[in-house]
Amino acid sequence: KAGVTQTPRYLIKTRGQQVTLSCSPISGHRSVSWYQQTPGQGLQFLFEYFSETQRNKGNFPGRFSGRQFSNSRSEMNVSTLELGDSALYLCASSLEQASRDTQYFGPGTRLTVL
Amino acid sequence: GENVEQHPSTLSVQEGDSAVIKCTYSDSASNYFPWYKQELGKRPQLIIDIRSNVGEKKDQRIAVTLNKTAKHFSLHITETQPEDSAVYFCAAKSIGGSQGNLIFGKGTKLSVKP
């Protein structure tokens, strides 16, 4: 089976712009979770989608949003980018809800905000 | 909410030696503890996990132990090799609970010197 894929792998944006990141889970997996990884804060949970519904949300501002499509692919959007949004954004998929199952990570999207 | 502390933040060992990384968690409801290995520029890879109904689990040179009473779990790598060099993250979550997200430790950078 193909693993979790994320596009694009690298992005450079400027402050105030918005960005959309995409995640395709492992075939058959229905849950997608998003994490932000920075050197200072480590891996922090953003949100989880299961069956097109947001099931859980971390402590991030409303500028961070997401959605999931009927084929389980997920997108994450960040509006009004700030310098502090520079990070590696990882998505992870699991067969069932993340609360019940092991999560497998994608390669990440490296976002740089200038 | 759950909080996971991980020590040490950096660890340097000679090839062939053992390495031990320790994590403590705060939420007694947590019952699933995975360990991820992240090589430079790559995705976190699940290397071993343990559930709270088990005290120890082994997979070749890697073992994880769990002490539920003390709320700590440890990763043990024996006969370390240069390719074990990476950042290792512990995590915790409550399987079956409403919150499915993984709470991560800050990571341990392991360097294995040949």
JSON list of C-alpha atoms in Angstrom, two decimals:
[
{"chain": "A", "resi": 1, "resn": "LYS", "atom": "CA", "xyz": [0.00, 0.00, 0.00]},
{"chain": "A", "resi": 2, "resn": "ALA", "atom": "CA", "xyz": [1.17, 3.50, -0.71]},
{"chain": "A", "resi": 3, "resn": "GLY", "atom": "CA", "xyz": [1.86, 5.58, 2.35]},
{"chain": "A", "resi": 4, "resn": "VAL", "atom": "CA", "xyz": [0.46, 8.92, 3.35]},
{"chain": "A", "resi": 5, "resn": "THR", "atom": "CA", "xyz": [1.27, 11.59, 0.78]},
{"chain": "A", "resi": 6, "resn": "GLN", "atom": "CA", "xyz": [1.34, 15.34, 1.17]},
{"chain": "A", "resi": 7, "resn": "THR", "atom": "CA", "xyz": [1.54, 18.12, -1.38]},
{"chain": "A", "resi": 8, "resn": "PRO", "atom": "CA", "xyz": [3.30, 20.36, -1.89]},
{"chain": "A", "resi": 9, "resn": "ARG", "atom": "CA", "xyz": [6.46, 19.32, -0.09]},
{"chain": "A", "resi": 10, "resn": "TYR", "atom": "CA", "xyz": [7.81, 22.85, 0.14]},
{"chain": "A", "resi": 11, "resn": "LEU", "atom": "CA", "xyz": [6.14, 26.25, 0.12]},
{"chain": "A", "resi": 12, "resn": "ILE", "atom": "CA", "xyz": [7.39, 29.79, 0.50]},
{"chain": "A", "resi": 13, "resn": "LYS", "atom": "CA", "xyz": [4.85, 32.48, 1.23]},
{"chain": "A", "resi": 14, "resn": "THR", "atom": "CA", "xyz": [4.87, 36.03, 2.52]},
{"chain": "A", "resi": 15, "resn": "ARG", "atom": "CA", "xyz": [3.11, 37.46, 5.54]},
{"chain": "A", "resi": 16, "resn": "GLY", "atom": "CA", "xyz": [-0.58, 38.05, 5.04]},
{"chain": "A", "resi": 17, "resn": "GLN", "atom": "CA", "xyz": [-1.00, 35.46, 2.31]},
{"chain": "A", "resi": 18, "resn": "GLN", "atom": "CA", "xyz": [-2.97, 32.28, 2.68]},
{"chain": "A", "resi": 19, "resn": "VAL", "atom": "CA", "xyz": [-1.96, 28.71, 1.93]},
{"chain": "A", "resi": 20, "resn": "THR", "atom": "CA", "xyz": [-3.65, 25.36, 1.34]},
{"chain": "A", "resi": 21, "resn": "LEU", "atom": "CA", "xyz": [-1.93, 22.07, 2.07]},
{"chain": "A", "resi": 22, "resn": "SER", "atom": "CA", "xyz": [-3.15, 18.68, 0.93]},
{"chain": "A", "resi": 23, "resn": "CYS", "atom": "CA", "xyz": [-2.96, 15.22, 2.47]},
{"chain": "A", "resi": 24, "resn": "SER", "atom": "CA", "xyz": [-3.92, 11.88, 0.95]},
{"chain": "A", "resi": 25, "resn": "PRO", "atom": "CA", "xyz": [-4.23, 9.12, 3.56]},
{"chain": "A", "resi": 26, "resn": "ILE", "atom": "CA", "xyz": [-3.29, 5.49, 3.18]},
{"chain": "A", "resi": 27, "resn": "SER", "atom": "CA", "xyz": [-5.88, 3.73, 1.07]},
{"chain": "A", "resi": 28, "resn": "GLY", "atom": "CA", "xyz": [-8.78, 2.66, 3.26]},
{"chain": "A", "resi": 29, "resn": "HIS", "atom": "CA", "xyz": [-7.90, 4.98, 6.12]},
{"chain": "A", "resi": 30, "resn": "ARG", "atom": "CA", "xyz": [-10.72, 7.26, 7.12]},
{"chain": "A", "resi": 31, "resn": "SER", "atom": "CA", "xyz": [-9.12, 9.52, 9.70]},
{"chain": "A", "resi": 32, "resn": "VAL", "atom": "CA", "xyz": [-6.67, 12.33, 9.00]},
{"chain": "A", "resi": 33, "resn": "SER", "atom": "CA", "xyz": [-4.98, 14.34, 11.72]},
{"chain": "A", "resi": 34, "resn": "TRP", "atom": "CA", "xyz": [-2.80, 17.40, 11.23]},
{"chain": "A", "resi": 35, "resn": "TYR", "atom": "CA", "xyz": [0.21, 18.39, 13.33]},
{"chain": "A", "resi": 36, "resn": "GLN", "atom": "CA", "xyz": [2.55, 21.37, 13.32]},
{"chain": "A", "resi": 37, "resn": "GLN", "atom": "CA", "xyz": [6.21, 20.68, 14.01]},
{"chain": "A", "resi": 38, "resn": "THR", "atom": "CA", "xyz": [8.59, 23.46, 15.04]},
{"chain": "A", "resi": 39, "resn": "PRO", "atom": "CA", "xyz": [11.98, 23.31, 16.76]},
{"chain": "A", "resi": 40, "resn": "GLY", "atom": "CA", "xyz": [10.69, 25.22, 19.77]},
{"chain": "A", "resi": 41, "resn": "GLN", "atom": "CA", "xyz": [7.26, 23.67, 20.32]},
{"chain": "A", "resi": 42, "resn": "GLY", "atom": "CA", "xyz": [7.81, 20.19, 18.92]},
{"chain": "A", "resi": 43, "resn": "LEU", "atom": "CA", "xyz": [4.82, 18.33, 17.47]},
{"chain": "A", "resi": 44, "resn": "GLN", "atom": "CA", "xyz": [1.51, 19.99, 18.22]},
{"chain": "A", "resi": 45, "resn": "PHE", "atom": "CA", "xyz": [-1.93, 18.74, 17.27]},
{"chain": "A", "resi": 46, "resn": "LEU", "atom": "CA", "xyz": [-4.02, 20.95, 14.98]},
{"chain": "A", "resi": 47, "resn": "PHE", "atom": "CA", "xyz": [-7.17, 18.94, 14.22]},
{"chain": "A", "resi": 48, "resn": "GLU", "atom": "CA", "xyz": [-8.57, 15.58, 13.21]},
{"chain": "A", "resi": 49, "resn": "TYR", "atom": "CA", "xyz": [-11.09, 14.74, 10.52]},
{"chain": "A", "resi": 50, "resn": "PHE", "atom": "CA", "xyz": [-13.05, 11.53, 10.29]},
{"chain": "A", "resi": 51, "resn": "SER", "atom": "CA", "xyz": [-15.78, 10.83, 7.77]},
{"chain": "A", "resi": 52, "resn": "GLU", "atom": "CA", "xyz": [-15.67, 14.46, 6.60]},
{"chain": "A", "resi": 53, "resn": "THR", "atom": "CA", "xyz": [-16.32, 15.79, 10.11]},
{"chain": "A", "resi": 54, "resn": "GLN", "atom": "CA", "xyz": [-13.91, 17.58, 12.39]},
{"chain": "A", "resi": 55, "resn": "ARG", "atom": "CA", "xyz": [-13.69, 15.34, 15.46]},
{"chain": "A", "resi": 56, "resn": "ASN", "atom": "CA", "xyz": [-11.12, 17.13, 17.54]},
{"chain": "A", "resi": 57, "resn": "LYS", "atom": "CA", "xyz": [-9.28, 20.45, 17.53]},
{"chain": "A", "resi": 58, "resn": "GLY", "atom": "CA", "xyz": [-6.08, 21.66, 19.16]},
{"chain": "A", "resi": 59, "resn": "ASN", "atom": "CA", "xyz": [-5.25, 25.09, 20.54]},
{"chain": "A", "resi": 60, "resn": "PHE", "atom": "CA", "xyz": [-4.62, 26.99, 17.36]},
{"chain": "A", "resi": 61, "resn": "PRO", "atom": "CA", "xyz": [-6.26, 30.24, 16.20]},
{"chain": "A", "resi": 62, "resn": "GLY", "atom": "CA", "xyz": [-9.16, 30.28, 13.77]},
{"chain": "A", "resi": 63, "resn": "ARG", "atom": "CA", "xyz": [-6.75, 31.17, 10.94]},
{"chain": "A", "resi": 64, "resn": "PHE", "atom": "CA", "xyz": [-6.04, 27.44, 10.82]},
{"chain": "A", "resi": 65, "resn": "SER", "atom": "CA", "xyz": [-8.85, 25.44, 9.28]},
{"chain": "A", "resi": 66, "resn": "GLY", "atom": "CA", "xyz": [-9.33, 22.22, 7.43]},
{"chain": "A", "resi": 67, "resn": "ARG", "atom": "CA", "xyz": [-11.71, 19.92, 5.70]},
{"chain": "A", "resi": 68, "resn": "GLN", "atom": "CA", "xyz": [-12.01, 16.36, 4.53]},
{"chain": "A", "resi": 69, "resn": "PHE", "atom": "CA", "xyz": [-13.51, 15.08, 1.33]},
{"chain": "A", "resi": 70, "resn": "SER", "atom": "CA", "xyz": [-15.58, 11.98, 0.70]},
{"chain": "A", "resi": 71, "resn": "ASN", "atom": "CA", "xyz": [-12.48, 10.10, -0.51]},
{"chain": "A", "resi": 72, "resn": "SER", "atom": "CA", "xyz": [-10.82, 10.87, 2.88]},
{"chain": "A", "resi": 73, "resn": "ARG", "atom": "CA", "xyz": [-8.33, 13.30, 1.36]},
{"chain": "A", "resi": 74, "resn": "SER", "atom": "CA", "xyz": [-7.88, 16.32, 3.58]},
{"chain": "A", "resi": 75, "resn": "GLU", "atom": "CA", "xyz": [-6.84, 19.91, 3.12]},
{"chain": "A", "resi": 76, "resn": "MET", "atom": "CA", "xyz": [-5.56, 22.37, 5.64]},
{"chain": "A", "resi": 77, "resn": "ASN", "atom": "CA", "xyz": [-5.78, 26.11, 5.13]},
{"chain": "A", "resi": 78, "resn": "VAL", "atom": "CA", "xyz": [-3.92, 28.86, 6.93]},
{"chain": "A", "resi": 79, "resn": "SER", "atom": "CA", "xyz": [-5.07, 32.43, 6.29]},
{"chain": "A", "resi": 80, "resn": "THR", "atom": "CA", "xyz": [-3.28, 35.70, 7.00]},
{"chain": "A", "resi": 81, "resn": "LEU", "atom": "CA", "xyz": [0.07, 34.00, 7.40]},
{"chain": "A", "resi": 82, "resn": "GLU", "atom": "CA", "xyz": [2.42, 35.11, 10.15]},
{"chain": "A", "resi": 83, "resn": "LEU", "atom": "CA", "xyz": [6.16, 34.57, 10.46]},
{"chain": "A", "resi": 84, "resn": "GLY", "atom": "CA", "xyz": [5.52, 32.17, 13.34]},
{"chain": "A", "resi": 85, "resn": "ASP", "atom": "CA", "xyz": [3.55, 29.87, 11.04]},
{"chain": "A", "resi": 86, "resn": "SER", "atom": "CA", "xyz": [6.79, 28.71, 9.47]},
{"chain": "A", "resi": 87, "resn": "ALA", "atom": "CA", "xyz": [6.92, 25.03, 10.31]},
{"chain": "A", "resi": 88, "resn": "LEU", "atom": "CA", "xyz": [6.73, 21.49, 9.04]},
{"chain": "A", "resi": 89, "resn": "TYR", "atom": "CA", "xyz": [3.07, 20.51, 8.72]},
{"chain": "A", "resi": 90, "resn": "LEU", "atom": "CA", "xyz": [2.49, 16.81, 9.07]},
{"chain": "A", "resi": 91, "resn": "CYS", "atom": "CA", "xyz": [-0.62, 14.84, 8.49]},
{"chain": "A", "resi": 92, "resn": "ALA", "atom": "CA", "xyz": [-1.23, 11.38, 9.87]},
{"chain": "A", "resi": 93, "resn": "SER", "atom": "CA", "xyz": [-3.83, 8.85, 8.84]},
{"chain": "A", "resi": 94, "resn": "SER", "atom": "CA", "xyz": [-5.43, 5.99, 10.70]},
{"chain": "A", "resi": 95, "resn": "LEU", "atom": "CA", "xyz": [-7.87, 3.32, 9.72]},
{"chain": "A", "resi": 96, "resn": "GLU", "atom": "CA", "xyz": [-10.52, 4.32, 12.18]},
{"chain": "A", "resi": 97, "resn": "GLN", "atom": "CA", "xyz": [-10.92, 7.33, 14.38]},
{"chain": "A", "resi": 98, "resn": "ALA", "atom": "CA", "xyz": [-7.57, 8.50, 15.72]},
{"chain": "A", "resi": 99, "resn": "SER", "atom": "CA", "xyz": [-8.83, 7.79, 19.21]},
{"chain": "A", "resi": 100, "resn": "ARG", "atom": "CA", "xyz": [-8.94, 4.07, 18.40]},
{"chain": "A", "resi": 101, "resn": "ASP", "atom": "CA", "xyz": [-6.07, 3.44, 16.06]},
{"chain": "A", "resi": 102, "resn": "THR", "atom": "CA", "xyz": [-2.40, 3.82, 15.24]},
{"chain": "A", "resi": 103, "resn": "GLN", "atom": "CA", "xyz": [-1.46, 6.87, 13.21]},
{"chain": "A", "resi": 104, "resn": "TYR", "atom": "CA", "xyz": [0.96, 6.90, 10.26]},
{"chain": "A", "resi": 105, "resn": "PHE", "atom": "CA", "xyz": [2.63, 10.11, 9.18]},
{"chain": "A", "resi": 106, "resn": "GLY", "atom": "CA", "xyz": [3.12, 11.68, 5.78]},
{"chain": "A", "resi": 107, "resn": "PRO", "atom": "CA", "xyz": [6.42, 13.33, 4.74]},
{"chain": "A", "resi": 108, "resn": "GLY", "atom": "CA", "xyz": [5.18, 16.78, 5.64]},
{"chain": "A", "resi": 109, "resn": "THR", "atom": "CA", "xyz": [4.95, 20.15, 3.94]},
{"chain": "A", "resi": 110, "resn": "ARG", "atom": "CA", "xyz": [7.70, 22.59, 4.86]},
{"chain": "A", "resi": 111, "resn": "LEU", "atom": "CA", "xyz": [6.13, 26.06, 4.98]},
{"chain": "A", "resi": 112, "resn": "THR", "atom": "CA", "xyz": [8.36, 29.11, 5.13]},
{"chain": "A", "resi": 113, "resn": "VAL", "atom": "CA", "xyz": [6.75, 32.50, 5.73]},
{"chain": "A", "resi": 114, "resn": "LEU", "atom": "CA", "xyz": [8.87, 35.51, 4.80]},
{"chain": "B", "resi": 1, "resn": "GLY", "atom": "CA", "xyz": [-5.11, 17.75, 29.58]},
{"chain": "B", "resi": 2, "resn": "GLU", "atom": "CA", "xyz": [-2.31, 15.31, 28.95]},
{"chain": "B", "resi": 3, "resn": "ASN", "atom": "CA", "xyz": [1.31, 16.42, 29.26]},
{"chain": "B", "resi": 4, "resn": "VAL", "atom": "CA", "xyz": [4.28, 14.31, 28.21]},
{"chain": "B", "resi": 5, "resn": "GLU", "atom": "CA", "xyz": [7.80, 14.99, 29.44]},
{"chain": "B", "resi": 6, "resn": "GLN", "atom": "CA", "xyz": [10.74, 13.37, 27.66]},
{"chain": "B", "resi": 7, "resn": "HIS", "atom": "CA", "xyz": [14.35, 13.02, 28.80]},
{"chain": "B", "resi": 8, "resn": "PRO", "atom": "CA", "xyz": [17.09, 13.44, 27.84]},
{"chain": "B", "resi": 9, "resn": "SER", "atom": "CA", "xyz": [16.83, 15.98, 25.05]},
{"chain": "B", "resi": 10, "resn": "THR", "atom": "CA", "xyz": [20.12, 14.79, 23.58]},
{"chain": "B", "resi": 11, "resn": "LEU", "atom": "CA", "xyz": [21.91, 11.48, 23.97]},
{"chain": "B", "resi": 12, "resn": "SER", "atom": "CA", "xyz": [25.25, 10.43, 22.56]},
{"chain": "B", "resi": 13, "resn": "VAL", "atom": "CA", "xyz": [26.42, 6.82, 22.72]},
{"chain": "B", "resi": 14, "resn": "GLN", "atom": "CA", "xyz": [29.14, 4.68, 21.22]},
{"chain": "B", "resi": 15, "resn": "GLU", "atom": "CA", "xyz": [28.18, 2.14, 18.62]},
{"chain": "B", "resi": 16, "resn": "GLY", "atom": "CA", "xyz": [27.25, -1.11, 20.34]},
{"chain": "B", "resi": 17, "resn": "ASP", "atom": "CA", "xyz": [26.18, 0.56, 23.58]},
{"chain": "B", "resi": 18, "resn": "SER", "atom": "CA", "xyz": [22.58, 0.71, 24.80]},
{"chain": "B", "resi": 19, "resn": "ALA", "atom": "CA", "xyz": [20.43, 3.84, 24.78]},
{"chain": "B", "resi": 20, "resn": "VAL", "atom": "CA", "xyz": [17.50, 4.58, 27.07]},
{"chain": "B", "resi": 21, "resn": "ILE", "atom": "CA", "xyz": [14.96, 7.37, 26.63]},
{"chain": "B", "resi": 22, "resn": "LYS", "atom": "CA", "xyz": [12.37, 8.06, 29.30]},
{"chain": "B", "resi": 23, "resn": "CYS", "atom": "CA", "xyz": [8.96, 9.70, 29.20]},
{"chain": "B", "resi": 24, "resn": "THR", "atom": "CA", "xyz": [6.42, 10.54, 31.85]},
{"chain": "B", "resi": 25, "resn": "TYR", "atom": "CA", "xyz": [2.75, 11.35, 31.30]},
{"chain": "B", "resi": 26, "resn": "SER", "atom": "CA", "xyz": [0.18, 13.06, 33.45]},
{"chain": "B", "resi": 27, "resn": "ASP", "atom": "CA", "xyz": [-3.22, 11.71, 32.39]},
{"chain": "B", "resi": 28, "resn": "SER", "atom": "CA", "xyz": [-4.04, 8.35, 33.97]},
{"chain": "B", "resi": 29, "resn": "ALA", "atom": "CA", "xyz": [-6.61, 7.80, 31.20]},
{"chain": "B", "resi": 30, "resn": "SER", "atom": "CA", "xyz": [-3.83, 7.50, 28.60]},
{"chain": "B", "resi": 31, "resn": "ASN", "atom": "CA", "xyz": [-3.54, 3.90, 27.51]},
{"chain": "B", "resi": 32, "resn": "TYR", "atom": "CA", "xyz": [-1.56, 3.94, 24.26]},
{"chain": "B", "resi": 33, "resn": "PHE", "atom": "CA", "xyz": [2.11, 4.90, 24.02]},
{"chain": "B", "resi": 34, "resn": "PRO", "atom": "CA", "xyz": [3.84, 4.91, 20.63]},
{"chain": "B", "resi": 35, "resn": "TRP", "atom": "CA", "xyz": [7.42, 5.79, 19.85]},
{"chain": "B", "resi": 36, "resn": "TYR", "atom": "CA", "xyz": [8.37, 7.50, 16.61]},
{"chain": "B", "resi": 37, "resn": "LYS", "atom": "CA", "xyz": [11.78, 7.85, 14.98]},
{"chain": "B", "resi": 38, "resn": "GLN", "atom": "CA", "xyz": [12.40, 10.86, 12.78]},
{"chain": "B", "resi": 39, "resn": "GLU", "atom": "CA", "xyz": [15.52, 11.01, 10.66]},
{"chain": "B", "resi": 40, "resn": "LEU", "atom": "CA", "xyz": [16.67, 14.37, 9.37]},
{"chain": "B", "resi": 41, "resn": "GLY", "atom": "CA", "xyz": [14.29, 15.67, 6.73]},
{"chain": "B", "resi": 42, "resn": "LYS", "atom": "CA", "xyz": [12.01, 12.64, 6.93]},
{"chain": "B", "resi": 43, "resn": "ARG", "atom": "CA", "xyz": [8.64, 11.79, 8.39]},
{"chain": "B", "resi": 44, "resn": "PRO", "atom": "CA", "xyz": [8.16, 10.39, 11.89]},
{"chain": "B", "resi": 45, "resn": "GLN", "atom": "CA", "xyz": [8.08, 6.59, 11.61]},
{"chain": "B", "resi": 46, "resn": "LEU", "atom": "CA", "xyz": [6.35, 4.42, 14.17]},
{"chain": "B", "resi": 47, "resn": "ILE", "atom": "CA", "xyz": [8.95, 2.03, 15.57]},
{"chain": "B", "resi": 48, "resn": "ILE", "atom": "CA", "xyz": [7.15, 0.43, 18.49]},
{"chain": "B", "resi": 49, "resn": "ASP", "atom": "CA", "xyz": [4.07, 1.00, 20.61]},
{"chain": "B", "resi": 50, "resn": "ILE", "atom": "CA", "xyz": [2.63, -0.36, 23.81]},
{"chain": "B", "resi": 51, "resn": "ARG", "atom": "CA", "xyz": [-0.81, -0.45, 25.31]},
{"chain": "B", "resi": 52, "resn": "SER", "atom": "CA", "xyz": [-1.52, -0.15, 29.00]},
{"chain": "B", "resi": 53, "resn": "ASN", "atom": "CA", "xyz": [-2.49, -3.79, 29.44]},
{"chain": "B", "resi": 54, "resn": "VAL", "atom": "CA", "xyz": [1.13, -4.78, 28.74]},
{"chain": "B", "resi": 55, "resn": "GLY", "atom": "CA", "xyz": [4.22, -3.99, 30.80]},
{"chain": "B", "resi": 56, "resn": "GLU", "atom": "CA", "xyz": [6.88, -4.62, 28.19]},
{"chain": "B", "resi": 57, "resn": "LYS", "atom": "CA", "xyz": [7.16, -5.17, 24.47]},
{"chain": "B", "resi": 58, "resn": "LYS", "atom": "CA", "xyz": [10.19, -6.13, 22.39]},
{"chain": "B", "resi": 59, "resn": "ASP", "atom": "CA", "xyz": [11.01, -6.00, 18.71]},
{"chain": "B", "resi": 60, "resn": "GLN", "atom": "CA", "xyz": [14.54, -7.13, 17.94]},
{"chain": "B", "resi": 61, "resn": "ARG", "atom": "CA", "xyz": [16.89, -4.49, 19.38]},
{"chain": "B", "resi": 62, "resn": "ILE", "atom": "CA", "xyz": [14.09, -2.22, 20.54]},
{"chain": "B", "resi": 63, "resn": "ALA", "atom": "CA", "xyz": [12.02, -2.59, 23.68]},
{"chain": "B", "resi": 64, "resn": "VAL", "atom": "CA", "xyz": [9.53, -0.42, 25.48]},
{"chain": "B", "resi": 65, "resn": "THR", "atom": "CA", "xyz": [8.56, -0.70, 29.13]},
{"chain": "B", "resi": 66, "resn": "LEU", "atom": "CA", "xyz": [5.56, 0.84, 30.83]},
{"chain": "B", "resi": 67, "resn": "ASN", "atom": "CA", "xyz": [4.95, 1.56, 34.50]},
{"chain": "B", "resi": 68, "resn": "LYS", "atom": "CA", "xyz": [1.33, 2.60, 34.82]},
{"chain": "B", "resi": 69, "resn": "THR", "atom": "CA", "xyz": [1.56, 3.29, 38.53]},
{"chain": "B", "resi": 70, "resn": "ALA", "atom": "CA", "xyz": [4.41, 5.72, 38.11]},
{"chain": "B", "resi": 71, "resn": "LYS", "atom": "CA", "xyz": [3.07, 6.97, 34.76]},
{"chain": "B", "resi": 72, "resn": "HIS", "atom": "CA", "xyz": [6.28, 6.52, 32.88]},
{"chain": "B", "resi": 73, "resn": "PHE", "atom": "CA", "xyz": [7.46, 4.56, 29.89]},
{"chain": "B", "resi": 74, "resn": "SER", "atom": "CA", "xyz": [10.87, 4.05, 28.37]},
{"chain": "B", "resi": 75, "resn": "LEU", "atom": "CA", "xyz": [12.46, 3.12, 25.08]},
{"chain": "B", "resi": 76, "resn": "HIS", "atom": "CA", "xyz": [15.47, 0.84, 25.17]},
{"chain": "B", "resi": 77, "resn": "ILE", "atom": "CA", "xyz": [17.73, 0.35, 22.16]},
{"chain": "B", "resi": 78, "resn": "THR", "atom": "CA", "xyz": [20.43, -2.29, 22.49]},
{"chain": "B", "resi": 79, "resn": "GLU", "atom": "CA", "xyz": [23.54, -2.76, 20.35]},
{"chain": "B", "resi": 80, "resn": "THR", "atom": "CA", "xyz": [23.12, 0.68, 18.84]},
{"chain": "B", "resi": 81, "resn": "GLN", "atom": "CA", "xyz": [24.21, 1.29, 15.27]},
{"chain": "B", "resi": 82, "resn": "PRO", "atom": "CA", "xyz": [24.99, 4.55, 13.42]},
{"chain": "B", "resi": 83, "resn": "GLU", "atom": "CA", "xyz": [21.71, 4.23, 11.53]},
{"chain": "B", "resi": 84, "resn": "ASP", "atom": "CA", "xyz": [19.87, 4.51, 14.86]},
{"chain": "B", "resi": 85, "resn": "SER", "atom": "CA", "xyz": [20.92, 8.18, 14.92]},
{"chain": "B", "resi": 86, "resn": "ALA", "atom": "CA", "xyz": [17.73, 10.23, 14.74]},
{"chain": "B", "resi": 87, "resn": "VAL", "atom": "CA", "xyz": [15.25, 12.16, 16.87]},
{"chain": "B", "resi": 88, "resn": "TYR", "atom": "CA", "xyz": [12.97, 9.91, 18.87]},
{"chain": "B", "resi": 89, "resn": "PHE", "atom": "CA", "xyz": [9.56, 11.06, 20.07]},
{"chain": "B", "resi": 90, "resn": "CYS", "atom": "CA", "xyz": [7.38, 9.43, 22.66]},
{"chain": "B", "resi": 91, "resn": "ALA", "atom": "CA", "xyz": [3.65, 10.09, 22.68]},
{"chain": "B", "resi": 92, "resn": "ALA", "atom": "CA", "xyz": [0.56, 9.24, 24.65]},
{"chain": "B", "resi": 93, "resn": "LYS", "atom": "CA", "xyz": [-3.14, 9.16, 24.06]},
{"chain": "B", "resi": 94, "resn": "SER", "atom": "CA", "xyz": [-6.32, 7.60, 25.32]},
{"chain": "B", "resi": 95, "resn": "ILE", "atom": "CA", "xyz": [-7.56, 4.93, 22.93]},
{"chain": "B", "resi": 96, "resn": "GLY", "atom": "CA", "xyz": [-11.33, 4.83, 23.00]},
{"chain": "B", "resi": 97, "resn": "GLY", "atom": "CA", "xyz": [-11.65, 8.25, 24.56]},
{"chain": "B", "resi": 98, "resn": "SER", "atom": "CA", "xyz": [-13.11, 11.28, 22.89]},
{"chain": "B", "resi": 99, "resn": "GLN", "atom": "CA", "xyz": [-9.74, 12.89, 22.33]},
{"chain": "B", "resi": 100, "resn": "GLY", "atom": "CA", "xyz": [-7.79, 10.93, 19.75]},
{"chain": "B", "resi": 101, "resn": "ASN", "atom": "CA", "xyz": [-4.83, 13.19, 19.24]},
{"chain": "B", "resi": 102, "resn": "LEU", "atom": "CA", "xyz": [-1.34, 12.16, 20.20]},
{"chain": "B", "resi": 103, "resn": "ILE", "atom": "CA", "xyz": [0.43, 14.26, 22.80]},
{"chain": "B", "resi": 104, "resn": "PHE", "atom": "CA", "xyz": [4.15, 14.23, 22.04]},
{"chain": "B", "resi": 105, "resn": "GLY", "atom": "CA", "xyz": [7.25, 14.65, 24.12]},
{"chain": "B", "resi": 106, "resn": "LYS", "atom": "CA", "xyz": [9.76, 17.23, 22.90]},
{"chain": "B", "resi": 107, "resn": "GLY", "atom": "CA", "xyz": [12.02, 14.61, 21.39]},
{"chain": "B", "resi": 108, "resn": "THR", "atom": "CA", "xyz": [15.45, 13.11, 22.06]},
{"chain": "B", "resi": 109, "resn": "LYS", "atom": "CA", "xyz": [18.25, 13.55, 19.55]},
{"chain": "B", "resi": 110, "resn": "LEU", "atom": "CA", "xyz": [20.22, 10.32, 19.61]},
{"chain": "B", "resi": 111, "resn": "SER", "atom": "CA", "xyz": [23.70, 10.27, 18.12]},
{"chain": "B", "resi": 112, "resn": "VAL", "atom": "CA", "xyz": [25.49, 6.95, 17.74]},
{"chain": "B", "resi": 113, "resn": "LYS", "atom": "CA", "xyz": [29.21, 7.38, 17.21]},
{"chain": "B", "resi": 114, "resn": "PRO", "atom": "CA", "xyz": [30.98, 4.71, 15.15]}
]
